[in-house]
Each structure stands twice: as structure tokens, then as C-alpha cells.
Coordinates of C-alpha atoms and ligand atoms in Angstrom, one line a residue:
M9 CA -85.7 58.6 78.1
T10 CA -87.9 55.8 77.5
N11 CA -88.8 53.8 74.2
C12 CA -91.5 51.7 75.2
F13 CA -94.2 52.9 72.7
K14 CA -92.0 51.8 69.9
N15 CA -94.2 50.2 67.1
D16 CA -97.1 49.8 69.6
F17 CA -99.9 49.5 67.3
S18 CA -102.1 47.6 69.7
M19 CA -102.6 50.7 72.0
D20 CA -106.0 52.7 71.6
I21 CA -104.8 55.6 69.4
S22 CA -108.1 57.5 69.8
K23 CA -106.9 59.3 72.7
K24 CA -103.1 59.2 72.0
I25 CA -101.3 62.5 71.1
I26 CA -97.9 62.6 69.5
I27 CA -96.1 65.8 69.8
I28 CA -92.9 66.5 67.5
G29 CA -90.2 68.6 69.2
G30 CA -89.6 69.0 72.8
G31 CA -88.6 72.6 73.0
L32 CA -90.4 74.9 75.2
A33 CA -93.8 74.7 73.1
G34 CA -93.6 71.1 72.9
L35 CA -92.6 70.3 76.3
T36 CA -95.4 72.6 77.9
A37 CA -98.1 71.1 75.6
A38 CA -96.8 67.7 76.8
I39 CA -97.1 68.9 80.7
H40 CA -100.5 70.4 80.1
L41 CA -102.1 67.5 78.3
S42 CA -100.7 64.8 80.6
K43 CA -102.2 67.1 83.6
I44 CA -105.6 66.8 82.2
G45 CA -105.1 63.2 81.8
L46 CA -104.5 62.7 78.1
K47 CA -101.8 60.2 77.1
V48 CA -98.9 61.9 75.3
I49 CA -95.8 60.8 73.7
L50 CA -93.4 63.4 72.6
I51 CA -90.4 62.7 70.2
E52 CA -87.4 64.8 70.4
K53 CA -84.2 64.6 68.5
N54 CA -81.6 66.0 70.9
E55 CA -80.7 64.8 74.4
Y56 CA -81.4 67.2 77.5
P57 CA -80.0 69.4 78.6
K58 CA -78.5 71.3 75.6
H59 CA -77.7 74.9 74.8
K60 CA -79.9 76.8 72.3
V61 CA -79.4 80.1 70.5
C62 CA -81.6 82.2 72.3
G63 CA -81.8 85.8 74.2
E64 CA -83.1 83.7 77.3
Y65 CA -85.4 86.6 78.5
V66 CA -88.6 85.4 79.3
S67 CA -91.4 87.8 79.6
N68 CA -93.7 87.6 82.9
E69 CA -97.0 87.3 81.3
I70 CA -96.6 83.4 81.4
L71 CA -96.1 83.3 85.2
P72 CA -99.9 82.6 86.2
Y73 CA -100.0 79.7 83.6
L74 CA -96.7 78.2 85.0
D75 CA -98.2 78.4 88.5
W76 CA -101.3 76.6 87.1
L77 CA -99.1 74.0 85.7
T78 CA -97.3 73.7 89.0
L79 CA -94.1 74.7 87.4
N80 CA -92.0 76.5 90.1
I81 CA -89.6 78.3 88.1
S82 CA -87.8 79.6 91.0
E83 CA -86.2 76.3 91.4
L84 CA -83.8 77.4 88.5
N85 CA -82.6 80.6 90.4
P86 CA -83.5 82.9 87.4
T87 CA -82.8 86.7 87.3
H88 CA -85.4 89.2 87.7
I89 CA -85.4 91.7 84.9
S90 CA -87.3 95.0 85.3
K91 CA -85.2 97.3 83.1
L92 CA -84.6 97.9 79.5
E93 CA -81.5 99.9 77.7
F94 CA -81.2 100.3 74.1
S95 CA -78.8 101.8 72.0
T96 CA -78.2 102.8 68.3
A97 CA -75.2 101.7 66.3
D98 CA -73.4 104.8 67.1
G99 CA -74.2 104.6 71.0
A100 CA -76.9 106.8 71.7
I101 CA -78.8 105.2 74.6
I102 CA -82.2 105.0 76.1
N103 CA -83.0 103.4 79.6
C104 CA -86.5 102.7 80.8
D105 CA -88.6 100.4 83.0
L106 CA -90.4 97.2 81.2
P107 CA -94.0 97.5 81.9
L108 CA -94.3 93.6 83.0
G109 CA -90.7 92.6 83.1
G110 CA -89.4 89.1 83.1
F111 CA -86.8 86.6 84.1
G112 CA -83.4 85.1 82.7
V113 CA -82.9 81.6 82.6
S114 CA -80.9 79.5 80.2
R115 CA -82.4 77.3 77.9
Y116 CA -79.9 74.6 79.0
A117 CA -81.6 74.7 82.5
L118 CA -85.4 75.3 81.2
D119 CA -85.9 72.8 78.8
A120 CA -84.2 70.2 80.8
F121 CA -86.4 71.1 83.6
L122 CA -89.6 71.0 81.7
S123 CA -88.6 67.7 80.2
M124 CA -88.4 66.3 83.8
K125 CA -91.7 67.7 84.9
A126 CA -93.1 66.1 81.8
I127 CA -91.9 62.8 82.5
E128 CA -93.3 63.1 86.4
N129 CA -96.8 63.9 84.8
G130 CA -96.6 60.7 82.8
C131 CA -95.4 61.8 79.6
E132 CA -93.2 59.5 77.4
I133 CA -90.4 61.3 75.9
I134 CA -88.6 59.5 72.9
Q135 CA -85.3 60.5 71.8
D136 CA -85.3 60.3 68.0
S137 CA -85.7 62.4 65.0
V138 CA -89.3 62.0 63.3
D139 CA -88.7 61.6 59.7
D140 CA -92.4 61.8 58.1
V141 CA -95.7 62.5 59.1
V142 CA -98.7 61.0 56.9
F143 CA -102.4 61.7 57.6
E144 CA -104.8 59.0 55.9
K145 CA -108.2 57.9 57.1
D146 CA -108.4 60.4 60.0
S147 CA -105.2 59.1 61.6
F148 CA -101.5 60.0 61.6
T149 CA -98.6 57.8 61.0
I150 CA -95.4 59.1 62.3
S151 CA -92.1 57.7 61.2
T152 CA -88.9 58.0 63.1
L153 CA -85.2 57.5 62.2
N154 CA -84.6 54.5 64.8
S155 CA -87.7 54.0 66.6
G156 CA -90.1 52.8 63.9
T157 CA -93.4 54.2 63.2
F158 CA -96.3 55.3 65.7
V159 CA -99.9 56.1 65.1
S160 CA -102.0 58.8 66.6
S161 CA -105.3 60.9 66.4
I162 CA -103.7 64.1 67.2
V163 CA -100.2 65.4 66.2
I164 CA -99.0 68.8 67.8
G165 CA -96.1 70.2 65.4
A166 CA -93.6 71.7 68.1
F167 CA -90.4 71.3 65.9
G168 CA -89.1 75.1 65.9
K169 CA -88.1 77.6 63.4
R170 CA -87.0 75.3 60.7
S171 CA -86.9 71.5 60.5
N172 CA -86.9 68.6 58.2
I173 CA -90.4 68.3 58.7
D174 CA -91.0 71.8 57.1
Q175 CA -89.2 70.4 54.0
K176 CA -91.4 67.2 54.0
L177 CA -94.6 69.2 54.1
K178 CA -93.2 71.7 51.5
R179 CA -94.1 74.4 53.7
S180 CA -93.8 77.7 51.8
F181 CA -91.3 79.7 54.1
V182 CA -88.7 77.0 53.5
Q183 CA -88.7 77.4 49.6
K184 CA -87.2 81.0 50.5
K185 CA -84.0 82.0 51.6
S186 CA -83.8 83.7 54.9
H187 CA -81.6 86.7 55.3
W188 CA -80.7 86.1 59.2
L189 CA -78.3 84.4 61.3
A190 CA -77.9 84.2 64.9
V191 CA -75.2 83.8 67.5
K192 CA -75.0 83.1 71.1
A193 CA -72.7 82.4 74.1
H194 CA -72.5 82.6 77.6
Y195 CA -69.9 84.7 79.4
S196 CA -68.7 85.7 83.0
G197 CA -68.1 89.1 83.9
E198 CA -70.2 92.3 85.5
F199 CA -73.5 93.0 84.2
P200 CA -76.6 94.2 86.3
N201 CA -79.1 91.4 87.1
D202 CA -82.2 93.1 86.3
L203 CA -81.2 94.7 83.0
V204 CA -81.7 93.6 79.6
G205 CA -79.7 95.3 76.9
L206 CA -80.7 95.8 73.3
H207 CA -78.0 97.2 71.3
N208 CA -78.0 97.8 67.7
F209 CA -75.4 97.5 65.3
E210 CA -74.8 97.7 61.4
G211 CA -77.1 94.8 60.1
G212 CA -78.3 93.5 63.2
Y213 CA -78.8 93.8 67.0
C214 CA -77.6 92.4 70.2
G215 CA -79.3 91.1 73.1
V216 CA -77.5 91.0 76.6
S217 CA -79.0 89.8 79.9
K218 CA -78.2 87.8 82.9
V219 CA -79.5 84.2 83.4
E220 CA -78.9 81.8 86.4
N221 CA -75.4 81.2 88.0
D222 CA -74.4 84.9 87.5
T223 CA -73.9 84.1 83.9
I224 CA -74.4 86.6 81.0
N225 CA -76.1 85.5 77.9
I226 CA -74.9 87.5 74.8
C227 CA -77.1 86.7 71.6
Y228 CA -77.4 88.3 68.2
L229 CA -79.0 88.4 65.1
A230 CA -77.3 89.6 62.2
S231 CA -78.2 89.9 58.4
Y232 CA -76.0 87.8 55.8
E233 CA -75.6 90.9 53.9
S234 CA -73.5 92.4 56.8
F235 CA -71.8 89.1 57.8
K236 CA -70.6 87.7 54.4
R237 CA -67.7 90.3 54.1
F238 CA -66.1 88.7 57.2
K239 CA -64.0 85.3 57.6
N240 CA -65.8 84.1 60.7
I241 CA -67.6 85.2 64.0
E242 CA -64.8 86.7 66.0
D243 CA -63.8 89.0 62.9
Y244 CA -67.5 90.1 62.6
Q245 CA -67.8 90.7 66.1
K246 CA -64.7 92.8 65.9
H247 CA -65.4 94.8 63.2
I248 CA -69.2 95.2 63.4
V249 CA -70.9 94.3 66.5
M250 CA -68.2 95.9 68.6
K251 CA -68.6 99.1 66.6
N252 CA -71.3 99.8 69.1
P253 CA -69.6 101.4 72.1
H254 CA -71.7 99.7 74.6
L255 CA -71.2 96.5 73.1
N256 CA -67.7 97.0 72.9
L257 CA -67.5 97.5 76.7
I258 CA -69.8 94.5 77.3
F259 CA -67.4 92.1 75.0
E260 CA -64.1 93.8 76.3
K261 CA -65.1 93.1 80.1
S262 CA -66.6 89.6 79.6
K263 CA -65.1 86.4 79.2
I264 CA -66.4 83.5 77.1
L265 CA -67.6 80.3 78.8
F266 CA -68.3 78.3 75.6
E267 CA -65.4 76.8 73.7
T268 CA -67.1 78.7 70.7
P269 CA -70.4 80.7 70.3
L270 CA -73.4 78.7 68.9
S271 CA -74.7 79.8 65.7
I272 CA -77.8 79.1 63.5
S273 CA -78.8 80.0 60.0
Q274 CA -82.0 80.5 57.9
V275 CA -83.6 82.3 60.8
S276 CA -87.0 83.2 58.8
F277 CA -89.8 85.5 60.2
D278 CA -92.1 84.8 57.2
K279 CA -95.6 83.8 57.7
K280 CA -96.4 80.1 58.4
E281 CA -99.7 78.4 58.4
T282 CA -101.0 77.3 62.0
V283 CA -102.4 74.1 60.9
E284 CA -101.0 72.0 58.0
N285 CA -101.7 68.5 57.0
H286 CA -103.9 68.6 59.9
I287 CA -101.0 68.9 62.2
L288 CA -101.6 71.6 64.9
M289 CA -98.7 74.0 64.8
I290 CA -97.3 75.5 68.0
G291 CA -94.5 77.7 69.1
D292 CA -92.1 78.8 66.1
T293 CA -93.4 76.1 64.0
A294 CA -96.5 78.6 63.7
G295 CA -94.6 81.7 63.6
L296 CA -91.4 83.3 65.0
I297 CA -91.7 86.8 66.3
H298 CA -88.6 89.0 65.6
P299 CA -86.5 88.2 68.7
L300 CA -86.2 92.1 69.3
C301 CA -89.7 91.9 70.9
G302 CA -88.3 89.5 73.3
N303 CA -91.3 87.3 73.7
G304 CA -90.8 84.3 71.5
M305 CA -90.8 81.8 74.5
A306 CA -93.8 83.4 76.0
M307 CA -95.7 83.0 72.9
A308 CA -94.7 79.5 72.3
I309 CA -95.9 78.6 75.8
H310 CA -99.2 80.4 75.4
S311 CA -99.8 78.6 72.1
A312 CA -99.1 75.5 74.0
K313 CA -101.8 76.5 76.4
I314 CA -104.3 77.3 73.5
V315 CA -103.9 74.3 71.8
S316 CA -103.9 71.8 74.9
E317 CA -107.2 73.3 76.0
L318 CA -109.0 72.7 72.6
V319 CA -107.6 69.4 72.5
G320 CA -108.9 68.6 75.9
E321 CA -112.5 69.9 74.6
F322 CA -112.1 67.8 71.5
Y323 CA -111.6 64.7 73.7
Q324 CA -114.3 65.7 76.0
T325 CA -116.6 65.8 72.6
K326 CA -117.2 69.5 73.3
I327 CA -115.5 70.0 70.1
K328 CA -117.5 67.7 67.6
S329 CA -115.1 67.2 64.8
R330 CA -111.4 67.6 63.7
E331 CA -112.5 70.3 61.0
E332 CA -113.9 72.5 64.1
L333 CA -111.0 72.0 66.1
E334 CA -108.8 73.0 63.6
K335 CA -110.8 76.2 62.8
R336 CA -111.0 76.9 66.6
Y337 CA -107.5 76.7 67.0
I338 CA -106.4 79.0 63.7
R339 CA -108.9 81.7 65.2
E340 CA -107.4 81.8 68.5
W341 CA -103.9 81.7 67.3
K342 CA -104.8 84.7 65.2
D343 CA -106.6 86.6 68.0
N344 CA -103.4 86.1 70.3
F345 CA -100.6 86.5 68.1
E346 CA -101.4 87.9 64.7
N347 CA -101.0 91.5 65.6
R348 CA -97.8 91.2 67.7
L349 CA -96.3 89.4 64.7
K350 CA -97.2 92.2 62.4
M351 CA -95.7 94.8 65.0
G352 CA -92.5 92.6 65.2
R353 CA -92.0 92.7 61.3
I354 CA -92.5 96.6 61.5
L355 CA -89.8 96.9 64.2
T356 CA -87.3 94.8 62.0
F357 CA -88.2 96.8 59.1
I358 CA -87.2 100.0 61.1
L359 CA -84.2 98.5 62.5
Q360 CA -83.0 97.9 59.0
K361 CA -83.2 101.6 58.1
Q362 CA -80.5 103.1 60.3
K363 CA -81.6 106.6 59.3
F364 CA -85.2 106.0 60.2
Y365 CA -84.2 104.2 63.4
K366 CA -82.0 107.0 64.6
F367 CA -85.0 109.2 64.0
L368 CA -87.2 107.1 66.2
M369 CA -84.6 107.0 68.6
K370 CA -84.4 110.8 68.7
I371 CA -88.4 111.0 69.2
M372 CA -88.4 108.5 72.0
I373 CA -85.5 110.3 73.9
K374 CA -87.8 113.3 73.6
F375 CA -91.1 111.7 74.4
P376 CA -90.0 108.8 76.9
F377 CA -93.8 108.0 77.4
L378 CA -94.0 106.3 73.9
I379 CA -91.4 103.4 75.0
P380 CA -93.9 101.5 77.2
I381 CA -96.5 102.0 74.5
I382 CA -94.4 100.4 71.9
I383 CA -93.3 97.5 74.2
K384 CA -97.0 97.0 75.2
Q385 CA -97.7 96.4 71.4
T386 CA -95.1 93.4 70.9
H387 CA -96.2 91.8 74.3
G388 CA -99.3 89.9 75.2
K389 CA -101.4 90.6 78.5
T390 CA -100.5 88.2 81.2
I391 CA -101.9 84.9 80.5
A392 CA -105.5 84.5 82.3
V393 CA -106.0 80.8 84.1
E394 CA -109.0 79.3 85.6
S395 CA -108.6 79.0 89.1
Ligands
FAD423 C1 -81.4 85.0 67.9 C2 -82.8 84.6 68.9 C3 -83.0 85.3 70.2 C4 -84.1 85.0 70.8 N1 -84.2 85.6 72.0 C5 -85.5 85.4 72.7 C6 -85.8 85.9 74.0 O1 -84.9 86.7 74.6 N2 -86.8 85.8 74.5 C7 -87.7 84.8 74.1 O2 -89.0 85.1 74.6 N3 -87.9 84.5 72.8 C8 -86.5 84.6 72.1 N4 -86.4 84.2 71.0 C9 -87.5 83.1 70.6 C10 -87.5 81.7 71.2 O3 -86.1 81.2 71.3 C11 -88.4 80.9 70.4 O4 -89.5 81.5 70.0 C12 -88.7 79.6 71.3 O5 -87.4 78.9 71.7 C13 -89.6 78.5 70.6 O6 -89.8 77.6 71.2 P1 -90.2 76.2 70.3 O7 -90.4 75.2 71.3 O8 -91.2 76.7 69.5 O9 -88.7 75.8 69.4 P2 -87.7 75.1 70.0 O10 -87.1 75.8 71.3 O11 -86.7 75.5 68.8 O12 -88.0 73.5 69.8 C14 -88.1 73.0 68.7 C15 -87.6 71.5 68.9 O13 -87.9 70.6 68.0 C16 -86.8 69.7 68.1 N5 -87.1 69.2 66.4 C17 -87.1 69.5 65.4 N6 -87.3 68.9 64.3 C18 -87.4 67.6 64.8 C19 -87.8 66.5 64.3 N7 -87.8 66.2 63.1 N8 -88.0 65.1 65.5 C20 -87.7 65.5 66.6 N9 -87.4 66.8 67.1 C21 -87.3 67.9 66.5 C22 -85.7 70.3 68.2 O14 -84.5 69.6 68.4 C23 -86.1 71.4 69.2 O15 -85.7 70.9 70.5 C24 -85.1 84.5 70.2 C25 -84.9 83.7 68.9 C26 -83.8 83.9 68.3 C27 -83.6 83.3 66.7

């Protein structure tokens, strides 16, 4: 990691882009923008590699775009996933094919891989935490904890689900309490390479799939309501999660590879603004889709593509003003993601009503042709790229 732009006010800021946050969205935008010749500084608070709470199933819709970015994911030995099984809390189960399919790769490997590619493309990555962003006189001043301040003409917000920057910007979703927490760990054991399991339990659901190195990722989302009666994660898993017979079998047959599971709290699916304080938000910073839909990562990567193309046009003066840039981004973001997020919210609602969920499962068992139709509602089309 380099730190060479610390307090560098002398450099021409007119074509400098600062990206806050180096998860999938931020790193993809950094790679895209440096590929089209723009100067990018990405500020990420954590070091790579690092495990993240995530289901680690990536929809294939992004593959043509990864090719365009010359990112060869097969270097990471991902699993290829083409089948889905899902079950109710009491164990009724449906199996089906995934219309588009996906791949399994750990965030530990994927984020580190993208960060290396970003550096190879000429992007500067600074390991520090952004403390504040001020927009004044058509330019941004970004303060960090240890590396001083930076100025730039464009700031891309890629700081994830919930960050200190959301607090600083007084974004509306941080004012509310969220009802969800999430837990994840890697395991050794037996599980098919080509399958993703989505298993419901009282108050949440659990995703199971394989990533590289024959590792099983088990990640679940749980409501505080169901969690708060228990002392700890182990207790909760034993008494609630493992009540689903399929999850019971999976946990019984697997051995945890982490010292303890990772957990995050305050996971919010509330609506967010796409542009705030003139910062162009991408990935979860612009909106988190319910993980049940399994394509938050694809959306993060896709939103990075949209923003990068528009910022490219802005610097080529095809987009004439900041106002036009912001309007175009908001519109394109809505066109691509708004309906998917709505469908995700509907599915979340259904999941919370066990009776309704069971009824829906019965319908799907009787009319299995409905399953791919529902899946398609929450997934995007394969991302089109210019050849
Ligand atoms: C339980 C759960 C399971 C999921 N499962 C799946 C799945 O199977 N498939 C799927 O496609 N999606 C899944 N998702 C969604 C997916 O994880 C996210 O959509 C994806 O990680 C978004 O990437 P991002 O780059 O927007 O955010 P992140 O990957 O969270 O990156 C944000 C980055 O910003 C950094 N940051 C934050 N604040 C600052 C600061 N002030 N200064 C500097 N850096 C900062 C953070 O350290 C972080 O690295 C799941 C989500 C949850 C909660």
C-alpha cells in the first residue's frame, strides 16, 4: 500500500477521483476508472486480505464485465454453482436449477485479488479511515485519521452497509435501528460444489455454498427479535438455526475453520439516496438488497460500472455539468436496481411470515415453473459490455 498523495495539494485535482471504501464496489470502480486513464486514489480502512460477512455466491451476470476489465476470476479457483435448494424451517425442501448460475469465491480472496489488480492498473490504495468529507466551491476535501487531507473533484462513496461517513452525512437510514444481524464462518466437510442452499429458520435464513479450497461458507441473517433470548451465537445456532433438519445435518457434519464466527449487527435494507452531498454512492452505500436474493455483490460491481462510465463521460465533457452527472447516475441506478430492491423487500416480508412462506412453498412445490420466474425478478440480466 502506498501513501504518496498525503497532503498533496499541488497536484491537479480537476481529474482526480477519490473512492472511499475498497470492497467490491470501490475496487471495481478503481479498476475501471484507471483502465480508462483516470487518476484514482482509493482509501480503505482495513488491510487485505480480510474475511467479510457474506454468502460468497456471485451471480454470473457480471462475468462479461469482469472479462472486459481483464479480471480472470478462474485464477481464484472458484466453485461453479448451478443448482439451488431451499427449505422451510420445518424441513420441506425444493430443488431447482439456477437460471443463470454463479460462482463461489471467498471475499478474503476476491477483495485481495481486486486490490492487486487496482494497484497494477495504477490506482493508489491508501490504508486509512476517512473521517469526514466536505463539499465546497465545487470541490471535495476528504479528511483521514492518519494521512491528512485530500482534495478532489469527484468522490465515489463505496463505504458499504453502514459507516462512520453515513453518520457524518446524517443519512436517514442510520437514524433508525435495524432489526437484523448476520453471522458467517468457513467450515470443512462435505457439501456439493455446484449447489447453493437457502434454509429458513425461525427469524431468519441461512445460505450454504462452497468457495475455493474445498471450503464451505455458512452465513445466516437473523432478526434481533429471535436472537435476543439467547446468550451467544453457539446457543442460538443450537436452539434455533439447527431446528431446521437440513441445517442440523450440515452443521453436525462440518467443522468450523475460524476461531469464532464473524458477526455484524445493524444490517439495514432501508432505502438510501444514490447521491448525497454530491458524493456518488455505489454498492451497498447506495442500497443493500436482501441477501436472500443472492446478488448484492453483482449489484455492487454493476453500479461501479455505471458510475465509472458516467464519470468517464464527465471528464470527456460529454456530460456538461456536475448536475447532469448526478441526474444521469440517479436515473441509471434506478433503471437497473430499483425493481430488484423492491422484490427483495417483498421476499423479506414473506420470509418473516412463516405461515405465508409455507403456503408459498406449497404453491412452488406444485408449480415448480414459478421458481425461475421469481429468481429472475431479483436478478439482473447479464451485464452488456462494449466489445
Ligand atoms: C448476511 C449477508 C449475506 C450476503 N450474501 C451475499 C451473497 O451470497 N451474494 C451476494 O452477491 N451478495 C451477498 N451479500 C451482499 C454483499 O455482501 C454486498 O452487497 C457487497 O459486499 C457490497 O460490496 P460493497 O463494496 O458495497 O461493500 P463492502 O464490501 O462492505 O465494502 C465497503 C468497504 O468500505 C470500507 N470502509 C467503510 N467505511 C470506511 C471509511 N470511513 N474509510 C475507509 N474505508 C471505509 C470497509 O472497510 C469496506 O471494506 C450478503 C450480505 C449480507 C449482509
